[in-house]
Tab-separated table of C-alpha atoms and ligand atoms in Angstrom:
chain	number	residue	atom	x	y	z
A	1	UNK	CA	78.320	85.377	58.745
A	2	UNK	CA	81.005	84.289	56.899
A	3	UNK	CA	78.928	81.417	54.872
A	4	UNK	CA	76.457	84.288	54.159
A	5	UNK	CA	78.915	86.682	52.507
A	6	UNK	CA	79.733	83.327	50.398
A	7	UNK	CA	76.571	82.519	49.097
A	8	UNK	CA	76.246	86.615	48.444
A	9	UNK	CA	73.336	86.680	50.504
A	10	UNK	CA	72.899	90.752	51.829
A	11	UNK	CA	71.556	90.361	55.937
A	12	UNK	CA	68.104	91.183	54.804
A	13	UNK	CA	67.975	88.501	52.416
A	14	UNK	CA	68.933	86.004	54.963
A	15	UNK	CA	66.429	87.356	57.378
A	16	UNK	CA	63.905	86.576	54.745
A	17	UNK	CA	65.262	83.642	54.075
A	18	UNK	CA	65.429	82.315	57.836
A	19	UNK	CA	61.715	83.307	58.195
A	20	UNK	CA	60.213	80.527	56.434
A	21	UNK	CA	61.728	78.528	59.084
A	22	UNK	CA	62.535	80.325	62.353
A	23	UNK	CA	59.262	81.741	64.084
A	24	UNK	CA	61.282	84.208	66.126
A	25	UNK	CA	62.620	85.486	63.027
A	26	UNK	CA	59.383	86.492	61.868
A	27	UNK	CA	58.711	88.796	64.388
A	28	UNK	CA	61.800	90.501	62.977
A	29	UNK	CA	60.253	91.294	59.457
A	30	UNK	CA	56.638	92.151	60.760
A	31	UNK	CA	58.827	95.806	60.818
A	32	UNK	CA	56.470	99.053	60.860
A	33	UNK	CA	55.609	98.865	57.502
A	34	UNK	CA	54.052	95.856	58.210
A	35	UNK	CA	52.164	97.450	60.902
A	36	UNK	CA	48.023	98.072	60.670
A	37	UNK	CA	47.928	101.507	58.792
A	38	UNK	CA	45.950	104.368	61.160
A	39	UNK	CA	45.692	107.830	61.487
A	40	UNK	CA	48.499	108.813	63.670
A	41	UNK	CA	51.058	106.142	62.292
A	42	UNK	CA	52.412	105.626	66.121
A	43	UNK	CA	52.530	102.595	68.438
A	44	UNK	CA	52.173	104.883	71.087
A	45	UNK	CA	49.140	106.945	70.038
A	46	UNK	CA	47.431	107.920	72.882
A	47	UNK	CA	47.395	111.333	74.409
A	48	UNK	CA	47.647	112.848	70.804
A	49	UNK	CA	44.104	113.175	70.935
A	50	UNK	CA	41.443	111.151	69.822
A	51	UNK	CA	41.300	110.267	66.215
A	52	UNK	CA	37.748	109.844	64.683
A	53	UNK	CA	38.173	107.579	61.477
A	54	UNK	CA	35.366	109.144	59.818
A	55	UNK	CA	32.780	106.354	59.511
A	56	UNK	CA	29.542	106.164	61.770
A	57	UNK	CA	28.237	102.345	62.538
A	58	UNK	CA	24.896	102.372	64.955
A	59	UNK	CA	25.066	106.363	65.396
A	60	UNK	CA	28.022	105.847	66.944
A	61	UNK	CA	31.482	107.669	66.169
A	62	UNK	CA	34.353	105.109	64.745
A	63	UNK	CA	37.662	106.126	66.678
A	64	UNK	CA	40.771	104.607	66.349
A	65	UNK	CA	42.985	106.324	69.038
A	66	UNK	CA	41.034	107.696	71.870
A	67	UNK	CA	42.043	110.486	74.061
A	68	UNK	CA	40.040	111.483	76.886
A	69	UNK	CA	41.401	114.752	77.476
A	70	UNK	CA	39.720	116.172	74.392
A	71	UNK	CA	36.051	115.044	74.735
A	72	UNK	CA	33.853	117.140	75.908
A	73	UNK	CA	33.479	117.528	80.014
A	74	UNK	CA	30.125	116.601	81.884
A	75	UNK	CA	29.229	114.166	79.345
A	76	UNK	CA	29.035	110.632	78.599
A	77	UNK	CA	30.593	110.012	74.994
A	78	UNK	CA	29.869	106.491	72.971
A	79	UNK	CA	32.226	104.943	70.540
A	80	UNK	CA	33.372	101.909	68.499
A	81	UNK	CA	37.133	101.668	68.757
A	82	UNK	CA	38.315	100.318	65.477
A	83	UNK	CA	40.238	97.101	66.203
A	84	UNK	CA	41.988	94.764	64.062
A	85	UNK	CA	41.217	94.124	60.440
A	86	UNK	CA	39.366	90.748	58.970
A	87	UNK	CA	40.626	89.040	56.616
A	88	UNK	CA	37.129	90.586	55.066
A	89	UNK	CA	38.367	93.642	54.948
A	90	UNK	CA	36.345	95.091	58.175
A	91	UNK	CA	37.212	95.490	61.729
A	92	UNK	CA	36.490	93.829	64.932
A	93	UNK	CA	34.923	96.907	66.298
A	94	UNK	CA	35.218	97.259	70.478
A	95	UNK	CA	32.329	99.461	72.097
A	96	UNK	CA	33.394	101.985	74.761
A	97	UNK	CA	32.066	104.546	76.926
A	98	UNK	CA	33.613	107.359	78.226
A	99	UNK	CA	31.898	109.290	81.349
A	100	UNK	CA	33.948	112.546	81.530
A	101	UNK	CA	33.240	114.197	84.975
A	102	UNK	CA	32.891	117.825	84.594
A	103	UNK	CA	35.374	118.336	86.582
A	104	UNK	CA	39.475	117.101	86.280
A	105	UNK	CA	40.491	113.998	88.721
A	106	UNK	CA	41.531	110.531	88.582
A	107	UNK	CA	40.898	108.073	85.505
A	108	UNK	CA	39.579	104.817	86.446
A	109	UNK	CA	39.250	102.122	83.417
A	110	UNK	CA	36.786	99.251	83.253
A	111	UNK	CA	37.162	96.378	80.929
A	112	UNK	CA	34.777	93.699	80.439
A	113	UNK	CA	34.758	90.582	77.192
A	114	UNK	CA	38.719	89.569	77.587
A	115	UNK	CA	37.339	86.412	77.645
A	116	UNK	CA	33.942	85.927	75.068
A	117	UNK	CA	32.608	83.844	77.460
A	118	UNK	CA	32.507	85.963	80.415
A	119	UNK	CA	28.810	87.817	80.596
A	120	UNK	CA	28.653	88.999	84.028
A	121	UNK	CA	31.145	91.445	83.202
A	122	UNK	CA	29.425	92.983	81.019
A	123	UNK	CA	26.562	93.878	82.634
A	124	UNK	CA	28.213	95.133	85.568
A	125	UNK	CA	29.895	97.546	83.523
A	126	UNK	CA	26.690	98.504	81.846
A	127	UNK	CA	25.357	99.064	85.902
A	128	UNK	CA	28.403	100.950	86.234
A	129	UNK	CA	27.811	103.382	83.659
A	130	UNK	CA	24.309	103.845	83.872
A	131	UNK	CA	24.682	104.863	87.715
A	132	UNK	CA	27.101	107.829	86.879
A	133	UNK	CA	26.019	111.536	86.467
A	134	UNK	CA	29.189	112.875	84.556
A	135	UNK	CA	27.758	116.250	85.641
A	136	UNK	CA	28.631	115.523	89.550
A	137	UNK	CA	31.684	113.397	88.919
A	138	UNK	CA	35.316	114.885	89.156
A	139	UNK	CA	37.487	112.760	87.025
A	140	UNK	CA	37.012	109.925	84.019
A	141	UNK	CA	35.547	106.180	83.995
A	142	UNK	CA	36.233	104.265	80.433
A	143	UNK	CA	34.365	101.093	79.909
A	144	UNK	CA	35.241	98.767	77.314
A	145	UNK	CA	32.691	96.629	77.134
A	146	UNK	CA	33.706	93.346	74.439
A	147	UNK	CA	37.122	93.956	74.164
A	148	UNK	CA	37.730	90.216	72.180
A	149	UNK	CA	34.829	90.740	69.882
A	150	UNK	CA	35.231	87.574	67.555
A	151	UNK	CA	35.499	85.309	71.404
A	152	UNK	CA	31.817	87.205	72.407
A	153	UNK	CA	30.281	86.318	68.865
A	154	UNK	CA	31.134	82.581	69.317
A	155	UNK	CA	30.535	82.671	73.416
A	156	UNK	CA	33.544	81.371	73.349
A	157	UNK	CA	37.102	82.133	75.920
A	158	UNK	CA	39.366	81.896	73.178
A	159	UNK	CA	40.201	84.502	70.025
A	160	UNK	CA	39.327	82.714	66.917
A	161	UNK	CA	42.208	83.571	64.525
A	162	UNK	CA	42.179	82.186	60.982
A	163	UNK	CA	46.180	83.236	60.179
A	164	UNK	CA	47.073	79.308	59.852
A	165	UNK	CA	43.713	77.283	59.641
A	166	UNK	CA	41.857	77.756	62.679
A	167	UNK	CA	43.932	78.715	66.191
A	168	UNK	CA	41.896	79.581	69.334
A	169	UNK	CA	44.159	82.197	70.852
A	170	UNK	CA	44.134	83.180	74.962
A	171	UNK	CA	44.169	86.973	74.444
A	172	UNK	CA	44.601	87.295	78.466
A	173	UNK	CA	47.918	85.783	77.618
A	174	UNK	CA	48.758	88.069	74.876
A	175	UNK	CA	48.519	91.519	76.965
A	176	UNK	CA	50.309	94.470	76.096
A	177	UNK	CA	50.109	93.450	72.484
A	178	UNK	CA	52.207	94.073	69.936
A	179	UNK	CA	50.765	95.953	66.754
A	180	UNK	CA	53.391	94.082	64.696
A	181	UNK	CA	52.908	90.694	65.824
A	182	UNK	CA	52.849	87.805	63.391
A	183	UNK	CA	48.882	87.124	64.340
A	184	UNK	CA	45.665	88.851	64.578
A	185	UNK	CA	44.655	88.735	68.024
A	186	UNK	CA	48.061	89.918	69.532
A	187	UNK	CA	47.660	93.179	67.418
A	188	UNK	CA	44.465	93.610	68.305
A	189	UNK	CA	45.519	93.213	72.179
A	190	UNK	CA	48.159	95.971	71.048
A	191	UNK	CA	45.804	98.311	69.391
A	192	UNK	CA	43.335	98.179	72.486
A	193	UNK	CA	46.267	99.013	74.972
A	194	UNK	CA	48.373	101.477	73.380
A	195	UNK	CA	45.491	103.361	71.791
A	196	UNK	CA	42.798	102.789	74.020
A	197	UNK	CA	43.892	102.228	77.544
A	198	UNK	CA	47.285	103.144	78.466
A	199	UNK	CA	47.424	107.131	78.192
A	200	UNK	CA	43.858	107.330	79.343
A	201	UNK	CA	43.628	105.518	83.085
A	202	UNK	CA	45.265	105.788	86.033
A	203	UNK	CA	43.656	102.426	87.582
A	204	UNK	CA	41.796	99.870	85.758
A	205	UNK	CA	39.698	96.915	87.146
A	206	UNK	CA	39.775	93.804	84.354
A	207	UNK	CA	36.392	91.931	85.054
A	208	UNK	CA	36.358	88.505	84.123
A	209	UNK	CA	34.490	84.929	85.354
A	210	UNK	CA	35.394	81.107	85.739
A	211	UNK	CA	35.921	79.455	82.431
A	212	UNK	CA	33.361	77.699	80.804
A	213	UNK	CA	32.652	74.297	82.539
A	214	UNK	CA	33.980	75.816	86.153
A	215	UNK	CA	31.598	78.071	88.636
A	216	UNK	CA	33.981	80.289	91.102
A	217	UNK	CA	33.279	81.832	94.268
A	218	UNK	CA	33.094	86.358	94.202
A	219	UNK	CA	36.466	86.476	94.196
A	220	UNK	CA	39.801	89.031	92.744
A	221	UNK	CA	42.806	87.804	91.538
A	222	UNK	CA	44.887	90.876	92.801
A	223	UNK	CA	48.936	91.620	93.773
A	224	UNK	CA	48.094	92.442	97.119
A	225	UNK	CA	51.581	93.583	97.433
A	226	UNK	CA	50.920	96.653	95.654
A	227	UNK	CA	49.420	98.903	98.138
A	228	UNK	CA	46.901	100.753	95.757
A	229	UNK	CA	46.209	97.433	94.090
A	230	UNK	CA	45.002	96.226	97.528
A	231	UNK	CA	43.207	99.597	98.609
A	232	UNK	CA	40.951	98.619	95.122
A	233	UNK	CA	40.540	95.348	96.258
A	234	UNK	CA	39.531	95.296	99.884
A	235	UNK	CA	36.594	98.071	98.670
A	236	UNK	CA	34.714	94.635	97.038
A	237	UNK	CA	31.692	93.001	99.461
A	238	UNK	CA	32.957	89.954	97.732
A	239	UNK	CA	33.948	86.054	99.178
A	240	UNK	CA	37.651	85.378	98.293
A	241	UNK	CA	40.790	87.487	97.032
A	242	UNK	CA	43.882	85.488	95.565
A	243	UNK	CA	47.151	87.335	96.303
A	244	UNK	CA	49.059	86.464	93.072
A	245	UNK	CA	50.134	87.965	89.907
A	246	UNK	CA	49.385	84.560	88.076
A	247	UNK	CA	50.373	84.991	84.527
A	248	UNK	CA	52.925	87.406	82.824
A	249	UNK	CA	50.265	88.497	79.851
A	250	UNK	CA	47.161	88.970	81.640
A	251	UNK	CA	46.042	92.387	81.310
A	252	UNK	CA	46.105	93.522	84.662
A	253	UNK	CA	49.664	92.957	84.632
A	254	UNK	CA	50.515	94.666	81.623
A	255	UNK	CA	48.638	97.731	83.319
A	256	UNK	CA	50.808	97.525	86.289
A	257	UNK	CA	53.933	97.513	84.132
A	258	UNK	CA	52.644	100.686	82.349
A	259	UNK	CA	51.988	102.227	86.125
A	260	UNK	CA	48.618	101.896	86.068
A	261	UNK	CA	47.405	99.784	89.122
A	262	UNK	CA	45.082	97.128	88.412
A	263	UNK	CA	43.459	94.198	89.563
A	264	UNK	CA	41.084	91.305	88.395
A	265	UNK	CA	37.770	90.874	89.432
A	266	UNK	CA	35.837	87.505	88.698
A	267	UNK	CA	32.502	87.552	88.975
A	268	UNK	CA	31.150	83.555	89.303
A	269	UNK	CA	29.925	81.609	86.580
A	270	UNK	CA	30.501	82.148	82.698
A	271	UNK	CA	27.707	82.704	80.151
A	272	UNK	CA	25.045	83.880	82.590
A	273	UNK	CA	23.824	86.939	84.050
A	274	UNK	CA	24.071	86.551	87.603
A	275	UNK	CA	22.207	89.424	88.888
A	276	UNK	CA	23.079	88.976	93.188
A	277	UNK	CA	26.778	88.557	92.147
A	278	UNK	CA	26.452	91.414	89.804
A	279	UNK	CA	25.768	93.483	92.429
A	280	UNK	CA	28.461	92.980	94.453
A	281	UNK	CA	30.894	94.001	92.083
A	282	UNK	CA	28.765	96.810	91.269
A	283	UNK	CA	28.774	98.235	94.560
A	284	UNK	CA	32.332	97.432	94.857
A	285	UNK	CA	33.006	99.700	91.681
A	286	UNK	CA	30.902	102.311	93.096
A	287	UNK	CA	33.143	101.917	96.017
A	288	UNK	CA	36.196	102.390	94.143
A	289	UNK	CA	34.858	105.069	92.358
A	290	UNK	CA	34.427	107.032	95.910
A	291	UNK	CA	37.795	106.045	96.979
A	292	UNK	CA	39.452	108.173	94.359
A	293	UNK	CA	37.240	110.946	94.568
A	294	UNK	CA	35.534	110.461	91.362
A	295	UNK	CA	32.061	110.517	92.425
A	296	UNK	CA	30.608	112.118	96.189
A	297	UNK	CA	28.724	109.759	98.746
A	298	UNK	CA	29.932	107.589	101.415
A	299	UNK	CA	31.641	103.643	101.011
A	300	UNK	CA	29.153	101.218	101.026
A	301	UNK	CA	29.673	97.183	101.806
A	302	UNK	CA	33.308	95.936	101.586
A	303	UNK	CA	35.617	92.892	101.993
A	304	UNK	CA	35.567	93.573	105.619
A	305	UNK	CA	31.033	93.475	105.751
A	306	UNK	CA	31.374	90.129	104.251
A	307	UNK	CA	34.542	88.312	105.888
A	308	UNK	CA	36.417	88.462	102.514
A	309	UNK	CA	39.196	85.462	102.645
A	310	UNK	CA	42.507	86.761	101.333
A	311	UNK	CA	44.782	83.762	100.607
A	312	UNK	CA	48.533	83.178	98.727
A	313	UNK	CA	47.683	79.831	97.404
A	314	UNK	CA	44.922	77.753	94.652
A	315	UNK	CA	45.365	74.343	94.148
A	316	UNK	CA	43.951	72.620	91.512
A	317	UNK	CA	42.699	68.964	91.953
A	318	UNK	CA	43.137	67.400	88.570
A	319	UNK	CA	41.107	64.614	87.078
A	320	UNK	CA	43.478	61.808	86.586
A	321	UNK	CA	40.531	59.597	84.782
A	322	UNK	CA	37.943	60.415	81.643
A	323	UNK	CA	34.831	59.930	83.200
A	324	UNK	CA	31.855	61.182	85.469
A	325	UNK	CA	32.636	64.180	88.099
A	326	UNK	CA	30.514	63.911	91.398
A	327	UNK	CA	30.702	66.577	93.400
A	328	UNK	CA	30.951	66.665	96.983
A	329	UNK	CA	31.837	70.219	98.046
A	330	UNK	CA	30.329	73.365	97.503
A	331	UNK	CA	31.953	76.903	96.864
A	332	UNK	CA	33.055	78.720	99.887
A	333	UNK	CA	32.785	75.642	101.887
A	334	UNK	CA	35.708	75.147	104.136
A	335	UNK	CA	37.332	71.753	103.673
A	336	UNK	CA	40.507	69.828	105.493
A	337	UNK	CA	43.068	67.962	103.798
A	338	UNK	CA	42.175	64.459	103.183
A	339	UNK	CA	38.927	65.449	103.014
A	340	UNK	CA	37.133	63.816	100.077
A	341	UNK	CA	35.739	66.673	97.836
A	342	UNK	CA	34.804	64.328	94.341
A	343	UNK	CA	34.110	61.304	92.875
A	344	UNK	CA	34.303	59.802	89.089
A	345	UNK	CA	32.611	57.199	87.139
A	346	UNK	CA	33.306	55.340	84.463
A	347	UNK	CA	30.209	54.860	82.039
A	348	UNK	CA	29.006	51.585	83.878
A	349	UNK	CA	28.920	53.779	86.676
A	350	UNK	CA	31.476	52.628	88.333
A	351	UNK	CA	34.192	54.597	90.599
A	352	UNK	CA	37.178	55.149	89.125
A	353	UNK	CA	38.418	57.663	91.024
A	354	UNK	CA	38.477	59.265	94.466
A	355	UNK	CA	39.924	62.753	94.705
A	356	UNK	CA	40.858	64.507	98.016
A	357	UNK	CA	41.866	67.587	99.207
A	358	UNK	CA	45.257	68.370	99.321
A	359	UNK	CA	45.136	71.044	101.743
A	360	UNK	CA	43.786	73.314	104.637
A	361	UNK	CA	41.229	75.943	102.592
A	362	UNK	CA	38.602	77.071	101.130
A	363	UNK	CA	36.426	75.842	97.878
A	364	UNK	CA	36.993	78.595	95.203
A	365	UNK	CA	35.842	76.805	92.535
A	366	UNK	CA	34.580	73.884	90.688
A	367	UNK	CA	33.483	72.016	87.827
A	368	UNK	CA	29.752	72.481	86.370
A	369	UNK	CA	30.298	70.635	83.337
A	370	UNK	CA	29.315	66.668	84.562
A	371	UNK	CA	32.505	65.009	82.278
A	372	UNK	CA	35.998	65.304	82.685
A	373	UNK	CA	38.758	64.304	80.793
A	374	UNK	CA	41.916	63.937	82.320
A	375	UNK	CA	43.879	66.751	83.218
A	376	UNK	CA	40.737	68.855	83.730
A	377	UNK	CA	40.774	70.955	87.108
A	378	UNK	CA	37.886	69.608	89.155
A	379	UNK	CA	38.060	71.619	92.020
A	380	UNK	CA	40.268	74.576	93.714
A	381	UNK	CA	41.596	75.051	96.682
A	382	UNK	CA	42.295	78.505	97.987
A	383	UNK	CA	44.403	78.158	101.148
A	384	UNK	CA	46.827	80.432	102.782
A	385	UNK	CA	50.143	79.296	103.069
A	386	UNK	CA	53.681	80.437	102.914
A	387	UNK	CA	54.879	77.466	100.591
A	388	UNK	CA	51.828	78.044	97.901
A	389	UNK	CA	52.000	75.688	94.868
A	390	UNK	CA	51.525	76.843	91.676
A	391	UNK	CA	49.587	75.492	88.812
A	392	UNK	CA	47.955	76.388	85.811
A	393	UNK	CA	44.866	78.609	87.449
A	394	UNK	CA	42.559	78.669	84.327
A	395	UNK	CA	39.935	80.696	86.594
A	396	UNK	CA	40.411	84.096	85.109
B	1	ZN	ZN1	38.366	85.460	81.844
């Protein structure tokens, strides 16, 4: 401090001048006039009613703050939320649907397109929300169908941001957001939650798939130690459920640090429609749906109809070699450590490596893509074990 006061810097000069080189300090400056300008000015807008910007794209209503307590009851209600601007001058706008039961009850949120990769999703949502009668439900659903629009436009996992030459951002890491982050993508993640999610649900279910390059079993990634997380989970006629909390920015997370319990679903393979998975996680919704009393009828197929396998642990078996992945397991199948699960070639075809299984468990998933450099997760493990190992999942 003293050095400052000699060079007759003020402390908001030498703020500016430590941002050029110290990252954390620009996170300091980004202050609220930095911020994306809206309609209510607030980084906490929701439940201060829904703000309609004005414009109409499609026939549908441009909103950037919604509030579901002032749409109208017994009626499904279609908007784009206004995300985050373009360099362009536009917004990435998000499509949601709100089903408003015409009668009050519990708010259950469903979020598809985290990941742009990640079709499955999608469509179950759309299931979802064609199944429900608003008139006959008691309560709210809110579907957000392609929440990382610029990672759906590319089919791609990853946000493209432009802020520094081209950066492919995780936004499943980035969750709740900040609206006065340094980049694109982590505003947008902040918009999305505080204006769009957080004062509006009291669960949400984040749908997502295996990566591209990986199938994976029906399975959740869910905190099983959370009672009303597992009540959601158990309702799903699905394979496999991993009891972890896996990364501190996923979005399911970030819900269950705002209260709001949450889980996340992953439905199979990336970049398809797979129509006999989809329907498992449909009916599983539906299920959840029941369980809270938003819609009537009785529980149909759950974890306990098809076996479900709830384990603590997923190993991944990394390729050590570049080279040709042969497969030798399939997903679901039961293997024992030692067990050989894959093989790799070179490109004269011959082995270069063996890979085994580590463990006791369960195939949850595996690679579909037929190269692998290495590092690349071939094949997980799901096992059940009190000394699980940790590793960098990449399945969500
Ligand atoms: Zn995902």
């Amino acid at each position: 401090m003293t050095e400052i006061n000699e060079t007759g810097l003020d402390r908001r000069s030498f703020m500016i001048a430590s941002a050029s080189t110290a990252g954390a300090a620009v996170a300091l400056l980004a202050g609220s006039a930095n911020a994306q300008t809206t309609s209510t000015g607030s980084s906490t807008a929701g439940g201060s009613g829904t703000v309609y910007t004005g414009d109409v794209v499609g026939g549908k209503q441009v909103i950037s703050a919604l509030d579901v307590s002032d749409l109208e009851p017994g009626k499904k209600h279609s908007f784009y939320f206004r995300g985050v601007q373009m360099p362009g001058g536009q917004h990435w706008y998000v499509s949601v649907m709100v089903a408003k039961g015409a009668a009050p009850g519990k708010r259950l949120g469903l979020i598809s397109g985290v990941h742009g990769d990640e079709m499955n999703p999608i469509r179950t949502l759309q299931m979802v929300m064609k199944a429900l009668d608003p008139a006959s439900m008691s309560g709210t659903v809110v579907a957000v169908f392609d929440l990382s629009r610029p990672a759906i436009e590319n089919m791609g996992r990853r946000w493209p941001n432009s802020g520094r030459g081209i950066d492919l951002i995780d936004i499943n890491r980035a969750f709740p957001g900040n609206e006065n982050a340094p980049d694109a993508p982590t505003r947008h993640a902040g918009l999305v939650f505080n204006r769009l999610l957080r004062s509006n649900l009291d669960y949400g279910l984040d749908f997502h798939t295996a990566a591209t390059g990986m199938d994976a079993t029906a399975f959740h990634l869910a905190r099983m130690d959370l009672p009303e997380v597992r009540a959601m989970a158990e309702l799903f006629p699905i394979d496999q459920i991993f009891d972890n909390p896996a990364y501190p920015g996923l979005l399911a997370n970030a819900l269950i640090d705002a209260g709001i319990p949450a889980l996340t679903p992953e439905i199979g393979n990336p970049r398809i429609f797979d129509h006999e998975m989809i329907a498992q996680f449909v009916e599983g919704t539906m299920n959840v749906l029941k369980h809270h009393g938003i819609i009537p009828g009785p529980i149909g197929r759950t974890g306990k109809d098809t076996d479900v396998f709830v384990a603590d642990g997923l190993l991944p078996i990394i390729a050590t070699q570049g080279g040709f992945v042969e497969l030798l397991v399939e997903l679901n199948e039961r293997v024992a450590a030692g067990q050989k699960v894959a093989i790799q070639t070179n490109t004269f075809g011959e082995v270069v490596a063996e890979y085994t299984a580590p463990v006791d468990g369960e195939v949850g998933a595996r690679r579909t893509d037929a190269t692998a450099e290495p590092g690349t997760p071939i094949v997980f493990i799901l096992f059940d074990s009190a000394d699980a190992v940790g590793g960098d999942v990449l399945v969500e």
